[in-house]
Coordinates of C-alpha atoms and ligand atoms in Angstrom, one line a residue:
M1 CA -22.9 -13.9 -6.1
K2 CA -24.3 -11.4 -3.5
N3 CA -27.6 -13.5 -3.6
I4 CA -26.5 -16.1 -2.6
I5 CA -24.1 -14.6 0.3
K6 CA -27.9 -13.3 1.1
N7 CA -29.6 -17.3 1.0
F8 CA -26.7 -18.7 2.9
A9 CA -27.3 -15.8 5.9
V10 CA -30.5 -16.1 6.2
F11 CA -30.4 -20.1 6.3
F12 CA -27.7 -19.8 9.3
L13 CA -29.8 -17.7 11.5
I14 CA -33.1 -19.6 10.9
F15 CA -30.5 -22.3 11.8
A16 CA -29.6 -20.6 14.9
L17 CA -32.6 -19.5 15.8
I18 CA -34.3 -23.3 15.5
A19 CA -31.0 -24.5 18.2
A20 CA -31.6 -21.3 20.3
I21 CA -35.4 -21.8 21.1
F22 CA -34.5 -25.9 21.3
S23 CA -31.9 -25.4 23.7
F24 CA -34.3 -23.4 25.9
F25 CA -36.7 -25.8 25.9
D26 CA -33.8 -28.0 26.9
A27 CA -32.9 -26.1 29.5
D28 CA -36.6 -25.7 30.5
R29 CA -36.9 -29.9 31.4
Q30 CA -33.8 -29.8 33.6
S31 CA -35.1 -27.0 35.5
S32 CA -36.2 -30.0 38.3
E33 CA -33.7 -31.1 40.9
E34 CA -31.6 -33.9 39.7
I35 CA -31.3 -37.0 42.7
S36 CA -28.7 -39.6 43.1
L37 CA -30.7 -43.4 43.5
D38 CA -29.5 -43.9 46.8
R39 CA -31.4 -40.2 47.9
L40 CA -34.3 -41.4 45.8
V41 CA -34.1 -45.5 47.8
E42 CA -34.7 -43.9 50.6
Q43 CA -37.2 -40.7 49.8
I44 CA -38.9 -44.3 48.4
N45 CA -38.4 -46.3 52.4
Q46 CA -39.5 -43.2 54.0
D47 CA -42.6 -42.8 51.5
A48 CA -42.1 -40.0 49.9
V49 CA -42.6 -40.8 46.2
S50 CA -45.9 -41.0 44.7
R51 CA -45.0 -41.5 41.1
I52 CA -42.2 -42.3 39.0
E53 CA -41.9 -41.8 35.4
V54 CA -39.5 -43.5 33.6
R55 CA -38.1 -42.8 30.2
G56 CA -35.3 -45.5 29.2
N57 CA -32.9 -44.0 31.7
E58 CA -34.2 -40.8 32.7
L59 CA -36.6 -40.8 35.7
S60 CA -39.1 -38.2 37.1
V61 CA -39.7 -38.7 40.3
F62 CA -42.9 -37.1 41.2
L63 CA -43.2 -36.6 45.5
K64 CA -46.1 -36.9 47.7
N65 CA -45.7 -33.2 48.8
G66 CA -46.5 -32.0 44.8
E67 CA -42.2 -31.7 43.9
E68 CA -40.5 -33.5 40.8
Q69 CA -37.2 -34.9 41.0
K70 CA -34.9 -36.5 37.9
S71 CA -33.0 -38.7 38.9
K72 CA -31.1 -41.5 36.3
K73 CA -30.5 -45.5 36.5
E74 CA -28.2 -47.8 34.5
N75 CA -29.3 -48.1 30.7
N76 CA -30.7 -51.8 30.7
E77 CA -32.1 -52.1 34.3
S78 CA -35.8 -52.5 35.0
L79 CA -36.3 -50.2 37.7
V80 CA -38.2 -52.6 40.2
A81 CA -34.8 -54.9 39.4
L82 CA -32.9 -52.1 40.6
L83 CA -34.5 -51.1 43.3
R84 CA -34.7 -54.7 44.6
N85 CA -31.1 -54.5 44.8
Y86 CA -31.0 -52.0 46.4
E87 CA -32.9 -53.6 48.8
V88 CA -36.2 -51.9 48.8
P89 CA -39.1 -54.3 50.6
A90 CA -41.5 -55.3 47.7
E91 CA -44.5 -53.5 49.9
K92 CA -42.9 -49.9 49.3
I93 CA -42.2 -50.6 45.4
Q94 CA -45.6 -51.2 45.4
A95 CA -46.6 -48.4 46.7
V96 CA -45.0 -46.7 44.4
E97 CA -47.1 -45.5 40.6
I98 CA -44.4 -46.9 38.2
N99 CA -45.3 -45.2 34.5
I100 CA -42.7 -47.2 31.7
G101 CA -42.8 -44.2 29.4
D102 CA -41.3 -44.2 25.9
E103 CA -37.6 -43.6 25.3
P104 CA -37.5 -39.4 25.5
S105 CA -36.4 -39.0 22.2
P106 CA -33.4 -35.8 21.6
S107 CA -35.1 -33.4 19.7
I108 CA -34.7 -34.6 16.2
F109 CA -33.6 -31.2 15.2
L110 CA -30.1 -32.4 17.3
T111 CA -29.6 -35.5 16.2
I112 CA -29.4 -34.7 12.3
L113 CA -27.7 -31.8 12.6
P114 CA -24.6 -33.7 12.5
F115 CA -25.4 -35.3 9.1
L116 CA -27.6 -31.8 8.4
I117 CA -24.2 -29.9 8.4
P118 CA -22.7 -31.7 5.4
I119 CA -24.7 -32.5 3.5
L120 CA -26.3 -28.6 3.6
F121 CA -22.5 -27.2 2.6
I122 CA -22.4 -29.5 -0.2
V123 CA -25.9 -28.4 -1.7
G124 CA -25.0 -25.4 -1.1
L125 CA -21.4 -25.8 -2.7
I126 CA -22.5 -27.2 -5.7
F127 CA -25.6 -24.7 -6.1
F128 CA -23.0 -22.3 -6.2
M129 CA -20.7 -23.9 -8.5
M130 CA -23.9 -24.9 -11.0
R131 CA -24.4 -20.6 -11.4
Q132 CA -20.6 -20.0 -11.5
V133 CA -21.2 -22.3 -14.4
Q134 CA -24.3 -20.7 -15.9
G135 CA -22.4 -17.2 -15.5
V136 CA -19.8 -18.1 -18.1
N137 CA -22.6 -19.7 -19.9
T138 CA -25.3 -16.6 -19.8
R139 CA -22.0 -14.5 -21.1
A140 CA -21.0 -16.7 -23.7
M141 CA -24.3 -16.6 -24.6
S142 CA -24.8 -13.1 -24.3
F143 CA -21.1 -12.3 -26.6
G144 CA -23.3 -12.0 -29.9
Q145 CA -25.9 -9.5 -28.5
S146 CA -25.5 -5.3 -28.4
G147 CA -24.2 -4.4 -25.7
A148 CA -27.1 -1.1 -26.6
K149 CA -27.8 1.1 -24.0
L150 CA -31.0 2.4 -23.6
A151 CA -31.5 5.5 -22.1
D152 CA -34.3 6.2 -19.6
R153 CA -36.2 8.1 -21.2
Q154 CA -37.9 10.5 -18.6
K155 CA -34.2 10.6 -17.2
N156 CA -31.7 12.3 -18.2
R157 CA -34.1 13.6 -20.8
V158 CA -32.5 16.1 -22.8
T159 CA -34.4 18.1 -25.1
F160 CA -33.3 21.2 -27.9
K161 CA -33.3 23.5 -25.5
E162 CA -30.1 21.9 -24.4
V163 CA -28.2 22.4 -27.2
A164 CA -26.9 26.0 -27.8
G165 CA -26.5 27.3 -32.0
A166 CA -26.4 25.0 -34.4
K167 CA -30.0 26.1 -35.8
E168 CA -30.0 24.7 -39.3
A169 CA -29.1 21.3 -37.9
K170 CA -32.2 20.8 -35.4
E171 CA -34.4 22.1 -38.0
D172 CA -32.7 19.2 -40.1
L173 CA -33.3 17.5 -37.4
L174 CA -36.7 18.3 -36.5
E175 CA -38.4 16.4 -39.0
V176 CA -37.5 13.8 -37.9
V177 CA -38.6 14.4 -34.7
E178 CA -42.1 14.8 -35.7
F179 CA -42.0 12.0 -38.7
L180 CA -41.1 9.9 -35.0
K181 CA -43.9 11.6 -33.8
Q182 CA -46.6 11.0 -36.0
P183 CA -45.5 8.6 -39.1
Q184 CA -48.5 8.5 -41.0
K185 CA -48.9 11.8 -42.0
F186 CA -46.2 11.2 -43.8
I187 CA -46.8 7.6 -45.0
N188 CA -49.8 8.7 -46.0
I189 CA -49.0 11.3 -48.4
G190 CA -46.3 8.8 -49.7
A191 CA -43.1 10.7 -48.7
K192 CA -40.2 8.1 -47.2
I193 CA -38.3 9.6 -44.3
P194 CA -34.7 9.1 -44.2
K195 CA -33.3 6.5 -42.6
G196 CA -30.4 7.4 -41.8
I197 CA -28.6 10.6 -40.9
L198 CA -25.0 11.4 -40.6
L199 CA -24.2 13.9 -37.8
L200 CA -20.7 15.3 -38.7
G201 CA -18.7 17.8 -36.8
S202 CA -15.4 18.3 -34.8
P203 CA -15.3 16.5 -31.9
G204 CA -16.6 17.5 -28.9
T205 CA -19.1 19.3 -31.6
G206 CA -22.2 18.2 -29.2
K207 CA -22.9 15.4 -32.0
T208 CA -23.8 13.3 -29.4
L209 CA -25.3 15.5 -27.3
M210 CA -28.0 16.4 -30.3
A211 CA -29.1 12.7 -30.9
R212 CA -30.2 12.4 -27.9
A213 CA -32.0 16.2 -27.7
V214 CA -33.9 14.2 -30.6
A215 CA -35.0 11.6 -29.0
G216 CA -35.6 13.3 -26.7
E217 CA -37.8 16.1 -28.4
A218 CA -39.7 13.3 -29.9
N219 CA -40.6 11.5 -26.3
V220 CA -39.0 7.9 -28.2
P221 CA -36.7 5.1 -27.0
F222 CA -33.0 5.8 -27.9
F223 CA -30.7 2.7 -28.2
H224 CA -26.9 4.3 -27.1
I225 CA -24.2 2.1 -28.7
S226 CA -20.8 3.2 -29.9
G227 CA -19.1 1.8 -33.8
S228 CA -16.3 0.7 -31.2
E229 CA -17.8 -1.7 -29.6
F230 CA -19.0 -2.9 -32.3
V231 CA -15.6 -4.8 -33.2
E232 CA -13.8 -7.6 -31.1
M233 CA -11.4 -10.2 -31.7
F234 CA -13.3 -12.2 -33.1
V235 CA -15.0 -12.9 -36.9
G236 CA -19.0 -12.6 -36.5
V237 CA -19.4 -11.0 -33.4
G238 CA -20.1 -7.4 -34.8
A239 CA -22.4 -8.8 -37.4
S240 CA -24.1 -10.5 -34.7
R241 CA -24.5 -7.9 -32.3
V242 CA -25.9 -5.4 -35.0
R243 CA -28.8 -7.9 -36.2
D244 CA -29.2 -7.9 -31.7
L245 CA -28.9 -4.0 -31.6
F246 CA -31.6 -4.0 -34.7
K247 CA -34.5 -6.7 -33.5
K248 CA -34.4 -5.0 -29.9
A249 CA -35.1 -1.5 -31.7
K250 CA -37.9 -2.7 -34.2
K251 CA -40.0 -4.2 -31.3
A252 CA -39.6 -1.0 -29.2
S253 CA -40.3 1.2 -32.6
P254 CA -41.0 3.9 -32.7
C255 CA -37.0 4.6 -31.7
I256 CA -33.9 6.0 -32.8
I257 CA -30.3 3.8 -32.5
F258 CA -27.5 6.1 -32.5
I259 CA -24.1 4.8 -33.8
D260 CA -21.9 6.9 -32.2
E261 CA -18.2 7.2 -33.6
I262 CA -19.4 5.3 -36.6
D263 CA -16.1 5.6 -38.4
A264 CA -14.7 2.5 -36.1
V265 CA -16.7 0.3 -38.1
G266 CA -17.6 2.6 -41.3
R267 CA -13.7 2.8 -42.5
Q268 CA -13.8 2.5 -46.4
R269 CA -13.5 -1.2 -46.9
G270 CA -10.4 -2.6 -47.9
A271 CA -8.7 -0.1 -45.7
G272 CA -5.9 -0.3 -42.8
L273 CA -3.4 -3.6 -41.8
G274 CA -4.2 -6.9 -39.9
G275 CA -6.5 -8.6 -39.7
S276 CA -9.6 -6.8 -38.5
H277 CA -10.8 -4.9 -41.8
D278 CA -11.9 -8.5 -41.9
E279 CA -14.8 -7.8 -39.1
R280 CA -14.9 -4.5 -39.5
E281 CA -16.2 -5.3 -43.3
Q282 CA -18.9 -8.3 -41.7
T283 CA -20.1 -5.4 -39.5
L284 CA -20.7 -2.9 -41.4
N285 CA -22.5 -5.0 -44.2
Q286 CA -24.9 -6.0 -42.0
I287 CA -26.0 -2.3 -41.0
L288 CA -26.2 -1.8 -44.6
V289 CA -28.4 -5.4 -45.0
E290 CA -30.0 -4.1 -41.9
M291 CA -30.9 -1.0 -42.8
D292 CA -32.2 -2.1 -46.5
G293 CA -34.4 -4.0 -44.8
F294 CA -36.8 -1.5 -43.5
D295 CA -39.8 -0.5 -45.0
N296 CA -42.2 1.9 -45.0
Q297 CA -43.5 0.5 -41.1
T298 CA -40.4 0.9 -39.7
N299 CA -40.1 3.2 -37.6
V300 CA -37.2 3.1 -36.7
I301 CA -34.2 6.1 -37.4
V302 CA -31.3 5.4 -37.1
L303 CA -28.4 8.3 -36.3
A304 CA -24.7 8.2 -36.9
A305 CA -22.4 10.4 -35.4
T306 CA -18.9 10.8 -36.3
N307 CA -16.2 13.6 -36.8
R308 CA -13.5 12.0 -39.6
P309 CA -16.5 11.8 -42.8
D310 CA -13.8 11.4 -45.2
V311 CA -12.6 8.0 -44.2
L312 CA -16.5 6.6 -44.1
D313 CA -16.9 4.1 -46.9
P314 CA -18.9 5.4 -49.2
A315 CA -21.9 2.6 -49.4
L316 CA -22.7 3.8 -45.6
L317 CA -24.0 7.4 -47.8
R318 CA -25.8 5.9 -50.7
P319 CA -29.7 7.2 -50.9
G320 CA -31.2 4.7 -48.9
R321 CA -28.8 4.7 -45.9
F322 CA -27.3 7.6 -44.8
D323 CA -28.0 9.8 -46.8
R324 CA -29.1 12.7 -44.8
Q325 CA -26.3 14.7 -43.7
V326 CA -26.3 17.1 -40.6
V327 CA -23.4 19.4 -40.1
I328 CA -22.2 20.4 -36.1
D329 CA -20.1 23.3 -37.2
L330 CA -17.6 24.8 -34.6
P331 CA -19.8 27.7 -32.5
D332 CA -19.2 30.6 -33.5
I333 CA -19.5 33.1 -31.1
K334 CA -22.8 34.0 -31.0
D335 CA -23.9 30.3 -30.4
R336 CA -20.8 30.3 -28.1
E337 CA -22.4 33.1 -25.8
E338 CA -25.7 30.8 -25.8
I339 CA -23.5 27.7 -24.7
L340 CA -22.0 29.2 -22.1
H341 CA -25.4 30.7 -21.4
I342 CA -26.5 27.3 -20.8
H343 CA -23.7 25.8 -18.7
A344 CA -23.5 28.5 -16.4
Q345 CA -26.2 27.9 -15.4
K346 CA -26.0 25.8 -12.3
K347 CA -23.4 27.4 -11.4
P348 CA -23.6 30.6 -9.5
L349 CA -21.2 33.5 -11.2
A350 CA -20.6 36.7 -9.5
K351 CA -22.3 40.3 -11.0
D352 CA -18.4 41.2 -12.9
V353 CA -19.1 38.1 -14.8
D354 CA -19.8 39.1 -19.1
L355 CA -20.1 35.9 -21.2
K356 CA -20.0 37.8 -24.3
L357 CA -16.5 38.8 -23.1
V358 CA -15.9 35.3 -22.8
A359 CA -16.9 34.0 -26.1
Q360 CA -15.0 36.7 -28.1
R361 CA -11.8 35.3 -26.3
T362 CA -13.1 31.7 -27.5
P363 CA -12.8 31.4 -31.0
G364 CA -11.9 28.0 -32.4
F365 CA -13.5 26.7 -29.0
S366 CA -16.4 23.3 -29.4
G367 CA -19.1 23.2 -27.0
A368 CA -17.0 20.8 -24.7
D369 CA -14.0 22.8 -24.6
L370 CA -16.8 26.0 -23.7
A371 CA -18.5 23.8 -20.6
N372 CA -14.8 22.4 -20.0
V373 CA -13.9 26.8 -19.1
L374 CA -16.5 26.9 -16.8
N375 CA -16.2 24.2 -15.0
E376 CA -12.0 25.1 -14.6
A377 CA -13.8 28.0 -13.6
A378 CA -15.6 26.5 -11.1
I379 CA -12.9 24.5 -9.8
L380 CA -10.9 27.0 -9.7
T381 CA -13.7 29.0 -7.4
A382 CA -14.0 26.2 -5.0
R383 CA -10.5 25.6 -4.1
A384 CA -9.7 29.4 -3.4
N385 CA -13.3 29.2 -0.8
A386 CA -14.9 31.4 -3.0
K387 CA -19.0 31.5 -3.1
Q388 CA -19.1 33.0 -7.1
I389 CA -17.5 32.4 -10.3
N390 CA -15.9 36.1 -11.1
Q391 CA -15.0 36.9 -14.3
Q392 CA -11.3 36.8 -14.2
A393 CA -11.6 33.3 -12.6
I394 CA -13.2 32.0 -16.1
L395 CA -10.7 33.9 -17.4
D396 CA -8.0 31.9 -16.2
S397 CA -9.4 28.8 -17.5
I398 CA -10.0 29.8 -21.1
E399 CA -6.0 29.2 -20.4
R400 CA -6.3 26.6 -18.6
V401 CA -8.0 24.8 -21.5
M402 CA -5.8 26.1 -24.0
L403 CA -2.5 25.5 -23.0
G404 CA -2.4 23.2 -20.1
R405 CA -2.0 24.5 -16.1
E406 CA 0.1 27.3 -15.4
R407 CA 3.4 26.2 -13.4
K408 CA 4.8 27.6 -11.4
S409 CA 7.3 25.6 -9.7
H410 CA 8.8 25.1 -12.6
I411 CA 11.0 28.2 -12.2
L412 CA 13.7 29.2 -15.1
S413 CA 17.0 30.1 -14.2
P414 CA 16.9 34.6 -14.6
K415 CA 19.0 33.4 -17.5
E416 CA 16.1 31.2 -19.1
K417 CA 14.0 34.0 -18.1
E418 CA 15.8 36.5 -20.5
I419 CA 16.1 34.5 -23.0
T420 CA 12.1 33.0 -22.6
A421 CA 11.3 37.1 -22.8
Y422 CA 13.2 38.0 -25.7
H423 CA 11.4 35.1 -27.3
E424 CA 8.1 35.4 -26.7
A425 CA 8.2 39.7 -27.5
G426 CA 9.9 38.3 -30.7
H427 CA 6.8 36.2 -31.3
A428 CA 4.6 39.0 -30.4
L429 CA 6.2 42.0 -32.0
V430 CA 6.5 40.6 -35.1
A431 CA 2.9 40.1 -34.5
H432 CA 2.5 43.3 -34.1
V433 CA 4.0 44.5 -37.0
L434 CA 2.5 42.5 -39.9
P435 CA -0.7 43.4 -41.1
H436 CA -2.1 39.7 -42.1
A437 CA -1.2 38.6 -38.5
D438 CA -3.0 37.6 -35.4
P439 CA -3.5 40.2 -33.4
V440 CA -1.5 39.4 -29.8
H441 CA -4.3 38.8 -27.4
K442 CA -1.7 38.0 -24.3
I443 CA 2.4 36.8 -23.3
S444 CA 3.3 35.7 -20.6
I445 CA 6.9 33.6 -19.4
I446 CA 4.8 31.4 -17.4
S447 CA 5.6 28.3 -17.8
R448 CA 1.9 26.3 -19.4
G449 CA 2.7 22.6 -20.7
R450 CA 5.4 22.3 -22.3
A451 CA 6.2 25.5 -23.3
A452 CA 8.3 27.8 -21.4
G453 CA 6.6 30.7 -22.4
Y454 CA 3.7 31.7 -24.5
T455 CA 2.3 34.6 -26.3
I456 CA -1.4 33.9 -27.3
N457 CA -2.0 35.7 -30.8
L458 CA -5.8 35.5 -31.6
P459 CA -8.0 36.7 -34.7
K460 CA -10.1 39.2 -34.7
E461 CA -13.2 37.8 -35.9
D462 CA -14.4 34.2 -36.3
K463 CA -12.9 33.0 -40.0
K464 CA -13.9 30.3 -41.8
L465 CA -11.1 30.8 -44.7
K466 CA -7.9 31.9 -44.3
S467 CA -6.0 33.4 -47.1
Y468 CA -2.2 33.2 -48.2
S469 CA -1.2 36.1 -47.0
E470 CA -2.4 35.4 -43.7
F471 CA -0.5 32.3 -43.7
I472 CA 2.5 34.1 -44.2
D473 CA 2.7 36.8 -41.9
S474 CA 1.6 33.6 -39.5
M475 CA 5.1 31.8 -40.0
A476 CA 6.7 34.6 -39.8
V477 CA 5.2 35.2 -36.3
L478 CA 6.4 31.4 -35.6
L479 CA 9.6 32.6 -36.1
G480 CA 9.6 35.5 -34.6
G481 CA 11.0 33.6 -31.1
Y482 CA 13.8 31.8 -32.8
A483 CA 14.7 35.0 -34.8
A484 CA 14.6 37.3 -31.2
E485 CA 17.1 34.5 -29.9
K486 CA 19.4 34.5 -32.0
V487 CA 19.2 38.2 -33.0
F488 CA 19.7 39.5 -28.8
F489 CA 21.8 36.0 -28.0
H490 CA 23.6 35.1 -31.2
E491 CA 22.3 31.6 -30.1
L492 CA 19.2 28.8 -30.1
T493 CA 17.4 26.9 -27.6
T494 CA 15.5 24.4 -27.2
G495 CA 12.8 26.3 -27.1
A496 CA 11.4 27.0 -30.3
S497 CA 11.3 24.1 -31.3
N498 CA 7.8 23.7 -31.4
D499 CA 7.5 26.7 -33.2
L500 CA 9.5 25.4 -36.1
K501 CA 7.2 22.2 -36.2
R502 CA 4.8 24.4 -36.7
I503 CA 6.1 26.1 -39.5
T504 CA 6.9 23.1 -41.4
E505 CA 3.9 22.3 -41.1
I506 CA 2.0 25.2 -42.3
A507 CA 4.6 25.2 -45.7
R508 CA 4.5 22.1 -46.7
R509 CA 0.4 22.2 -46.2
L510 CA 0.9 25.1 -48.4
V511 CA 2.6 23.5 -51.1
T512 CA 1.2 19.9 -51.2
Q513 CA -2.2 21.0 -50.2
F514 CA -3.5 24.3 -50.7
G515 CA -2.2 24.4 -53.9
M516 CA -1.1 27.8 -53.2
N517 CA 2.4 27.7 -54.5
E518 CA 3.1 29.5 -58.0
K519 CA 5.9 26.8 -58.9
M520 CA 3.7 24.5 -57.8
G521 CA 0.4 24.9 -59.7
P522 CA -3.3 24.0 -58.4
R523 CA -2.7 20.4 -56.8
T524 CA -2.3 18.4 -54.1
F525 CA 0.2 16.5 -53.8
G526 CA -0.2 13.1 -51.6
E527 CA -3.0 11.5 -50.6
R528 CA -3.1 11.0 -46.7
E529 CA -5.2 8.3 -45.4
E530 CA -5.5 7.3 -41.5
M531 CA -4.0 2.9 -40.9
I532 CA -5.2 1.3 -38.2
F533 CA -1.5 -1.2 -38.0
L534 CA -1.2 -1.0 -33.9
G535 CA -2.5 1.7 -33.1
K536 CA -3.0 4.9 -35.2
E537 CA -0.8 5.9 -37.9
I538 CA -1.4 8.6 -40.7
H539 CA 0.3 7.1 -43.8
E540 CA 0.9 9.4 -47.1
R541 CA 0.8 7.9 -50.2
R542 CA 3.2 9.1 -52.9
D543 CA 1.3 10.2 -56.1
Y544 CA 4.2 12.1 -57.3
S545 CA 7.2 11.3 -58.5
E546 CA 11.2 11.8 -56.6
K547 CA 11.9 14.9 -59.2
T548 CA 7.9 16.2 -57.4
A549 CA 9.3 15.6 -54.6
E550 CA 12.4 17.7 -54.2
L551 CA 10.7 20.0 -55.9
I552 CA 8.3 20.1 -52.7
D553 CA 11.4 19.7 -50.7
E554 CA 12.5 22.9 -51.9
Q555 CA 9.6 25.2 -51.9
V556 CA 8.6 23.7 -48.0
S557 CA 11.8 25.4 -47.2
Q558 CA 11.9 28.9 -49.4
Y559 CA 8.6 30.0 -47.5
V560 CA 10.4 28.8 -44.2
N561 CA 13.5 31.4 -45.3
Q562 CA 11.2 33.8 -46.6
A563 CA 9.5 34.0 -43.3
L564 CA 12.8 33.5 -41.2
K565 CA 14.2 36.6 -43.7
T566 CA 10.9 39.0 -41.7
A567 CA 11.2 37.9 -38.9
M568 CA 14.6 38.5 -38.2
D569 CA 14.6 41.8 -40.0
L570 CA 11.5 43.0 -37.9
V571 CA 14.0 41.5 -34.9
S572 CA 16.8 44.1 -36.4
K573 CA 15.0 46.9 -36.8
H574 CA 12.9 46.9 -33.5
K575 CA 15.2 46.5 -31.1
D576 CA 14.2 49.3 -29.8
K577 CA 10.9 47.6 -28.6
M578 CA 11.5 44.3 -28.3
K579 CA 13.1 45.8 -25.4
K580 CA 10.6 47.1 -23.8
I581 CA 8.5 44.1 -24.5
A582 CA 11.3 41.9 -22.8
D583 CA 11.8 44.5 -19.9
V584 CA 8.5 44.5 -18.8
L585 CA 7.5 41.0 -19.3
L586 CA 11.0 40.3 -17.4
E587 CA 9.2 42.5 -14.1
K588 CA 5.4 41.7 -14.7
E589 CA 5.7 37.9 -16.8
T590 CA 2.7 39.1 -17.9
I591 CA 1.2 41.5 -20.7
E592 CA -2.6 41.7 -21.5
K593 CA -3.6 42.7 -24.7
N594 CA -4.3 45.8 -23.8
E595 CA -1.3 47.2 -22.3
F596 CA 0.7 45.9 -24.7
E597 CA -1.1 47.9 -27.2
A598 CA -0.2 50.8 -24.9
L599 CA 3.5 49.8 -25.0
M600 CA 3.4 49.1 -28.9
A601 CA 2.2 52.8 -29.5
Ligands
ADP1 P1 -19.2 14.9 -29.5 O1 -20.6 14.0 -29.4 O2 -19.6 15.9 -30.5 O3 -17.9 14.9 -29.6 P2 -20.6 15.8 -26.9 O4 -21.9 16.0 -27.8 O5 -20.2 14.5 -26.3 O6 -19.2 16.3 -28.9 O7 -20.3 17.0 -26.0 C1 -19.7 17.1 -25.0 C2 -20.5 18.5 -24.7 O8 -19.8 19.7 -24.6 C3 -21.8 17.9 -24.0 O9 -22.0 17.0 -23.0 C4 -22.1 19.5 -23.6 O10 -22.3 20.3 -22.4 C5 -21.0 20.2 -24.3 N1 -22.0 21.2 -25.5 C6 -21.1 20.9 -26.8 N2 -22.0 21.1 -27.9 C7 -23.2 21.5 -26.8 C8 -23.7 22.6 -27.3 N3 -24.1 23.2 -28.6 N4 -25.0 23.6 -26.7 C9 -25.2 23.1 -25.0 N5 -23.7 22.6 -24.9 C10 -23.2 21.9 -26.2
MG2 MG1 -19.7 12.3 -28.7
ZN3 ZN1 8.0 30.2 -29.8

């Protein structure tokens, strides 16, 4: 489209230029004086004219004194006849040299111009339409092609240096890098290098980043496609895209194909409702076929990433396919510090910034969350017109990332403020008293996101396992707010609804997933599977009887009641401390960890 406009513009310009040149010449021709026939006759009679040139009806009159004049006669009459009619004596006419020239051809260009414009216009139009049709055509032709993006190798090159932590994952992947660099070394010794490697990890742990780093380290082409790009309305498109992708990759080998979010196509075949699983199946089959087709000389390695290994089709995980799995965990405290260092590199940090402390305060954060924290801190700093990011900005951003923005404009009425203060005090007090609950990190009655207030409890250290006692205590902490409202105001508000949702979830999982309930025994109840039907939906398949269902409900309720009792007892017993916390909250709105501990001591 742009091209066409450009072509037309150039055309038009040339056109205008030529026209200008011609009109210039025209103007030049008309520079001599124009005289009437009467005046010409008069001049001939006076013997002033030496020569007349006739071109059609135009006369160029050359005077004896060297001047040149122009005149016109009627079209069909000869000049001599004309002069006779004017009664010019014959000898006078003979004295003038009369040259008959060709008819002056008006410039060819100007003659054909009127025809040329519409023709050009029509040709242009046809050309334009053809291009459009062709566009549609090529688009239709490329429908089956993969939209895989070939990453520019030098620009945006990522190496392992830019990926913090994940030491084991890096070691595993280093093997792949070596293979891509010197395949012969491995082939000679008869070693088979895995064709497919699956990166597993929660969202934001850096799977995509890691895959790019592998390509960057090996310095090979990197085809990047997302699983969802294979999925179209039409059956067969995905499969043809897979074929196209692998064909391109083989041409560019050695190289890496990276299929991000492979669970979009690699879900267990036969699961899910609606027609789309047919298409997914074909796409998945095609991927498997292509990977089986690799021989030892094909230096193509397929990396795939997912955060849902549980839903993947077992056929994908078979030897010869994605048999190598690399797990990328959420970063631990040391890795978090490293990640923070990497992302802080291009940001001016104030002297008081202690990234180690930031790492301590962010258990459970993924790499992406941490990158986000520093970015939010930079935004906060820029908005405050400061030049350097200080520690306070970073700490504020942690909460912003964790809980959403502070909503200072969301003003609570004095009564609401009081209820919220006691509610949060309840959470904090129960957490403080119970031995297995996570310590209180901060309490606030400034609303954030959708919560009126919040209490942050952070574990003392990173934990992979959670024990029964910890679950029991954390359920009591969740009901601390509810209990406080009940004890101090004898009435409940909607402020506890989120707490209730969370406690029910925990109690249910204790019974049905963790096998922690004495009565129900060490087994799971119900199989969760995700069905994709008009969006996302979790469907639980019951593998237990109606009677068991009743028992489960009973046990869940029992956990909740037990937690409520603990919370009510503690809140009633420590009314004085509750009041202390609430008063400070009402006055200052937030209490930090140290202050809180001093208050409780
Ligand atoms: P995933 O694909 O696992 O969901 P990404 O690879 O897209 O996560 O990571 C998102 C962003 O988080 C990255 O672009 C990077 O800025 C940051 N990040 C995540 N993990 C790390 C890490 N280990 N080191 C450095 N940055 C990281
Ligand atoms: Mg990703
Ligand atoms: Zn609460």
